């Protein structure tokens, strides 16, 4: 077994394809080295070792690893003509994590390793720059102290110890910025930091460079299991067993003077997708300064003026890498004395908007085929492109402005810690997380927040990168903002005035412009650009499943049509009754004491329904419209307030006491498993009869107007075939009578929402023209888990990894999926061409849509805003199936 792979000096023991073994960073460093790009030499300790350590405990390494590391290190020494720990020509290294899946900032990094009181003097002499050598040393002691030795702040309200000590020194020496500290002050910093280490850990800072190296390697491996990495993996569905690699690489220095710099760059703009080299750099700095947001970096375009030769080289390398990987790259680089070095390349994280633009541009540039472009799309990210923005007509002056780090608009009440964000969100509040800057510890709060605002940072700072990954609105570097976490207040200072804010105040953020507004502003729906249209054309050329929408109102139906819906897959008729003047009629119907009473109430409902259906048919002209007959969870409709009870009593000509008694009688222990769905029509057939009549009359009406109407009548919550046989007969009779001779093709089908229905699907299919899986109820009944109460404990199950995802969000393939497959098989055994669809919430969730494709569905149906997502997911599923053969 070879646990260590070398790279640099024009060759490498690995390639980009070796990510599982070398991690993303290591594999791409190897690829860059093999392409002959300027990569400082180094080596990668494989993920195999991390898995070994996880199994055998910290510091238990496989046999022979020491020797392999020693040999690889000797190779680096040779290539750099230096020696690790040498008193004349010391080699310094960086030690960085790098997992197979990108987890930016979640694990640990140590720079400038190999410094001690002897080597620092050698570095000073060799570089001719003592300030630089001591700057490296103080950075190293702080980073190593924090990461490896665990000298960290006690809680998130406190400043990290080394930051605090450095701030004290800066005050003492009247230095505004880190780089204003004198060499003597830096020496003092090293001594103070070491004393802090001794105080906190009870042991001196390690001087032996090999001890330092193995300490760092161990810490990086251990960081695989730190809470923030764990949280990140859960959020992104990354397996916790693959482990991280460790990259040990010769240091190059961006802090050797003004002809040095360090930065990050994207080969295209990651927020908009515009083809331009985009990024930031700092002169005379090390990489951590850019990411940490301590100094505000300069845009890459400035590099062309400051270090033109290095800039030209960066442009050349960026193009080469993008062409090589055929995708937008995210680069890390350092310029040492005018010479460019590449430290990382990886596929760049991007907003939904940039994802669409880059995919379409790469095809137009001939670098990708439409098929490849569609396979690159993350369907869920299209959500961002469809995000609402602030209404331009209602845009007051901004209270402050920062950088537009991640687009979209967000409105929320402000909180100042990640924990507060998580707690408030748990209570159902929409919050904005407002911080001086964010750190990886804040990730749960960022996830919980609707948007993120930071006083510091840049376009590539932690907040920006993480928010973009989450598709969340984010404004960084809002320099007018001051945050006082302890007092739970903030202020916006500028133009000679100060606006005070406290926890719970409302702000509106515009992540596309970087503007911050006081209070809550109106939003308008997204405008779909030409690129999305092009991409969607490709998507539609590959997919085989139809995509319909769940819509109960003409407005929703219109929106869905504009997003490409090919029909309505679910119109919940009970949702048409929530307006006050209508709910009264429904209540009368439910509470009537006999059939005559119910028919009287239904007579009021009939014209309303007819009008609603007619309008839906007009909007969906030419497309199928599935109307589900009444399925009211009774508790949602029963009146509770005395005034409401009186109102219904008056209409029914009964006493309020009698109505109250009836309400009591109707109250169910488990309304979600109660008298709902077609059970209602088995007991009160007139309800479906009148609804079928309303649909028939609406069809006849619009057909006369020239509208092409294809009604599909759907009967919910069927558990035994006989329910469907009876109700189908009743519905067909009433519908045809209402048509009054008009020739309209229609079908009658059922929802499959119960495990029993899946099992007896062959017999249910005898009476059904189509099946539509109601996976909300099917998940509830398969798991025996109430749809309405799951939130109370499901988060614990997710945290503890008992379920991989919320089954009400992503379809559970093992349980619910197996029942669906059984249902499809049964149904098609009876009717080989049975039309099969889904209309539960899963119909718009990418992994569930892919499942439906594999299970042989004809269509999925989802909420209007998710129609483009479902279209893209359906196309990817079709392409994946094709690739499998
Ligand atoms: C379902 O159960 O999946 C469904 C679509 O019906 P509803 O959510 O209205 O119960
Ligand atoms: Mg249902």
mmCIF file of N, CA and C in Angstrom, residues 422-472:
data_model
loop_
_atom_site.group_PDB
_atom_site.id
_atom_site.type_symbol
_atom_site.label_atom_id
_atom_site.label_comp_id
_atom_site.label_asym_id
_atom_site.label_seq_id
_atom_site.Cartn_x
_atom_site.Cartn_y
_atom_site.Cartn_z
ATOM 1 N N UNK A 422 -30.691 30.172 14.800
ATOM 2 C CA UNK A 422 -31.278 28.831 14.780
ATOM 3 C C UNK A 422 -32.503 28.774 15.699
ATOM 4 N N UNK A 423 -32.371 29.386 16.885
ATOM 5 C CA UNK A 423 -33.489 29.340 17.846
ATOM 6 C C UNK A 423 -34.712 30.097 17.329
ATOM 7 N N UNK A 424 -34.474 31.302 16.810
ATOM 8 C CA UNK A 424 -35.608 32.113 16.315
ATOM 9 C C UNK A 424 -36.270 31.405 15.141
ATOM 10 N N UNK A 425 -35.469 30.843 14.260
ATOM 11 C CA UNK A 425 -36.028 30.178 13.077
ATOM 12 C C UNK A 425 -36.860 28.976 13.502
ATOM 13 N N UNK A 426 -36.388 28.307 14.525
ATOM 14 C CA UNK A 426 -37.112 27.159 15.080
ATOM 15 C C UNK A 426 -38.511 27.573 15.530
ATOM 16 N N UNK A 427 -38.588 28.812 16.048
ATOM 17 C CA UNK A 427 -39.888 29.334 16.509
ATOM 18 C C UNK A 427 -40.739 29.844 15.351
ATOM 19 N N UNK A 428 -40.227 29.709 14.159
ATOM 20 C CA UNK A 428 -41.005 30.132 12.994
ATOM 21 C C UNK A 428 -40.742 31.557 12.553
ATOM 22 N N UNK A 429 -39.714 32.222 13.152
ATOM 23 C CA UNK A 429 -39.391 33.591 12.738
ATOM 24 C C UNK A 429 -38.517 33.562 11.494
ATOM 25 N N UNK A 430 -38.718 34.538 10.636
ATOM 26 C CA UNK A 430 -37.809 34.716 9.502
ATOM 27 C C UNK A 430 -36.697 35.643 9.979
ATOM 28 N N UNK A 431 -35.450 35.182 9.973
ATOM 29 C CA UNK A 431 -34.383 36.006 10.548
ATOM 30 C C UNK A 431 -33.271 36.294 9.543
ATOM 31 N N UNK A 432 -32.555 37.381 9.829
ATOM 32 C CA UNK A 432 -31.317 37.689 9.106
ATOM 33 C C UNK A 432 -30.187 37.564 10.116
ATOM 34 N N UNK A 433 -29.144 36.862 9.751
ATOM 35 C CA UNK A 433 -27.994 36.742 10.643
ATOM 36 C C UNK A 433 -27.055 37.901 10.339
ATOM 37 N N UNK A 434 -26.833 38.744 11.346
ATOM 38 C CA UNK A 434 -26.001 39.933 11.175
ATOM 39 C C UNK A 434 -24.756 39.760 12.030
ATOM 40 N N UNK A 435 -23.581 39.738 11.403
ATOM 41 C CA UNK A 435 -22.331 39.480 12.126
ATOM 42 C C UNK A 435 -21.261 40.449 11.643
ATOM 43 N N UNK A 436 -20.230 40.607 12.456
ATOM 44 C CA UNK A 436 -19.068 41.358 11.986
ATOM 45 C C UNK A 436 -18.455 40.584 10.827
ATOM 46 N N UNK A 437 -18.198 39.324 11.046
ATOM 47 C CA UNK A 437 -17.949 38.416 9.936
ATOM 48 C C UNK A 437 -18.342 37.013 10.398
ATOM 49 N N UNK A 438 -18.541 36.114 9.484
ATOM 50 C CA UNK A 438 -18.973 34.786 9.908
ATOM 51 C C UNK A 438 -17.767 33.855 9.917
ATOM 52 N N UNK A 439 -17.898 32.784 10.672
ATOM 53 C CA UNK A 439 -16.857 31.759 10.662
ATOM 54 C C UNK A 439 -17.575 30.428 10.473
ATOM 55 N N UNK A 440 -16.816 29.391 10.191
ATOM 56 C CA UNK A 440 -17.476 28.103 9.961
ATOM 57 C C UNK A 440 -18.359 27.643 11.131
ATOM 58 N N UNK A 441 -18.078 28.136 12.340
ATOM 59 C CA UNK A 441 -18.934 27.756 13.484
ATOM 60 C C UNK A 441 -20.356 28.274 13.312
ATOM 61 N N UNK A 442 -20.542 29.274 12.438
ATOM 62 C CA UNK A 442 -21.856 29.904 12.293
ATOM 63 C C UNK A 442 -22.767 29.173 11.328
ATOM 64 N N UNK A 443 -22.300 28.060 10.816
ATOM 65 C CA UNK A 443 -22.996 27.478 9.667
ATOM 66 C C UNK A 443 -24.460 27.127 9.943
ATOM 67 N N UNK A 444 -24.749 26.638 11.153
ATOM 68 C CA UNK A 444 -26.154 26.286 11.430
ATOM 69 C C UNK A 444 -27.035 27.524 11.448
ATOM 70 N N UNK A 445 -26.471 28.642 11.891
ATOM 71 C CA UNK A 445 -27.236 29.895 11.906
ATOM 72 C C UNK A 445 -27.438 30.433 10.502
ATOM 73 N N UNK A 446 -26.431 30.255 9.651
ATOM 74 C CA UNK A 446 -26.547 30.727 8.269
ATOM 75 C C UNK A 446 -27.630 29.938 7.548
ATOM 76 N N UNK A 447 -27.655 28.654 7.848
ATOM 77 C CA UNK A 447 -28.648 27.780 7.233
ATOM 78 C C UNK A 447 -30.065 28.193 7.670
ATOM 79 N N UNK A 448 -30.172 28.550 8.952
ATOM 80 C CA UNK A 448 -31.493 28.878 9.495
ATOM 81 C C UNK A 448 -31.986 30.248 9.029
ATOM 82 N N UNK A 449 -31.035 31.138 8.697
ATOM 83 C CA UNK A 449 -31.403 32.518 8.365
ATOM 84 C C UNK A 449 -31.920 32.631 6.931
ATOM 85 N N UNK A 450 -32.740 33.665 6.713
ATOM 86 C CA UNK A 450 -33.227 33.930 5.348
ATOM 87 C C UNK A 450 -32.147 34.663 4.560
ATOM 88 N N UNK A 451 -31.295 35.388 5.271
ATOM 89 C CA UNK A 451 -30.225 36.117 4.607
ATOM 90 C C UNK A 451 -29.118 36.421 5.597
ATOM 91 N N UNK A 452 -27.962 36.842 5.063
ATOM 92 C CA UNK A 452 -26.794 37.059 5.907
ATOM 93 C C UNK A 452 -26.200 38.419 5.583
ATOM 94 N N UNK A 453 -25.854 39.153 6.629
ATOM 95 C CA UNK A 453 -25.247 40.475 6.450
ATOM 96 C C UNK A 453 -24.002 40.530 7.319
ATOM 97 N N UNK A 454 -22.846 40.865 6.717
ATOM 98 C CA UNK A 454 -21.639 40.996 7.532
ATOM 99 C C UNK A 454 -20.982 42.354 7.301
ATOM 100 N N UNK A 455 -20.349 42.838 8.365
ATOM 101 C CA UNK A 455 -19.679 44.137 8.285
ATOM 102 C C UNK A 455 -18.357 44.006 7.531
ATOM 103 N N UNK A 456 -17.704 42.872 7.696
ATOM 104 C CA UNK A 456 -16.408 42.666 7.042
ATOM 105 C C UNK A 456 -16.530 41.667 5.901
ATOM 106 N N UNK A 457 -15.367 41.237 5.408
ATOM 107 C CA UNK A 457 -15.362 40.183 4.388
ATOM 108 C C UNK A 457 -15.428 40.738 2.984
ATOM 109 N N UNK A 458 -15.377 39.853 2.013
ATOM 110 C CA UNK A 458 -15.426 40.251 0.610
ATOM 111 C C UNK A 458 -16.285 39.278 -0.156
ATOM 112 N N UNK A 459 -16.069 39.243 -1.468
ATOM 113 C CA UNK A 459 -16.863 38.345 -2.315
ATOM 114 C C UNK A 459 -16.447 36.888 -2.128
ATOM 115 N N UNK A 460 -15.283 36.682 -1.520
ATOM 116 C CA UNK A 460 -14.837 35.295 -1.357
ATOM 117 C C UNK A 460 -14.640 34.959 0.109
ATOM 118 N N UNK A 461 -15.128 35.816 0.998
ATOM 119 C CA UNK A 461 -14.996 35.505 2.420
ATOM 120 C C UNK A 461 -15.945 34.358 2.759
ATOM 121 N N UNK A 462 -15.787 33.857 3.956
ATOM 122 C CA UNK A 462 -16.565 32.700 4.379
ATOM 123 C C UNK A 462 -18.063 32.894 4.146
ATOM 124 N N UNK A 463 -18.580 34.023 4.615
ATOM 125 C CA UNK A 463 -20.027 34.251 4.498
ATOM 126 C C UNK A 463 -20.457 34.171 3.041
ATOM 127 N N UNK A 464 -19.683 34.795 2.154
ATOM 128 C CA UNK A 464 -20.054 34.852 0.742
ATOM 129 C C UNK A 464 -20.044 33.471 0.106
ATOM 130 N N UNK A 465 -18.983 32.733 0.362
ATOM 131 C CA UNK A 465 -18.840 31.412 -0.266
ATOM 132 C C UNK A 465 -19.940 30.471 0.224
ATOM 133 N N UNK A 466 -20.130 30.463 1.531
ATOM 134 C CA UNK A 466 -21.110 29.526 2.096
ATOM 135 C C UNK A 466 -22.531 29.918 1.689
ATOM 136 N N UNK A 467 -22.824 31.208 1.721
ATOM 137 C CA UNK A 467 -24.180 31.648 1.353
ATOM 138 C C UNK A 467 -24.471 31.303 -0.104
ATOM 139 N N UNK A 468 -23.521 31.496 -0.983
ATOM 140 C CA UNK A 468 -23.746 31.160 -2.388
ATOM 141 C C UNK A 468 -24.005 29.678 -2.551
ATOM 142 N N UNK A 469 -23.242 28.879 -1.790
ATOM 143 C CA UNK A 469 -23.453 27.439 -1.849
ATOM 144 C C UNK A 469 -24.868 27.082 -1.420
ATOM 145 N N UNK A 470 -25.376 27.842 -0.445
ATOM 146 C CA UNK A 470 -26.730 27.558 0.060
ATOM 147 C C UNK A 470 -27.803 28.229 -0.795
ATOM 148 N N UNK A 471 -27.394 29.064 -1.724
ATOM 149 C CA UNK A 471 -28.379 29.785 -2.526
ATOM 150 C C UNK A 471 -29.111 30.828 -1.702
ATOM 151 N N UNK A 472 -28.382 31.391 -0.747
ATOM 152 C CA UNK A 472 -29.010 32.291 0.200
ATOM 153 C C UNK A 472 -28.534 33.718 -0.026
#
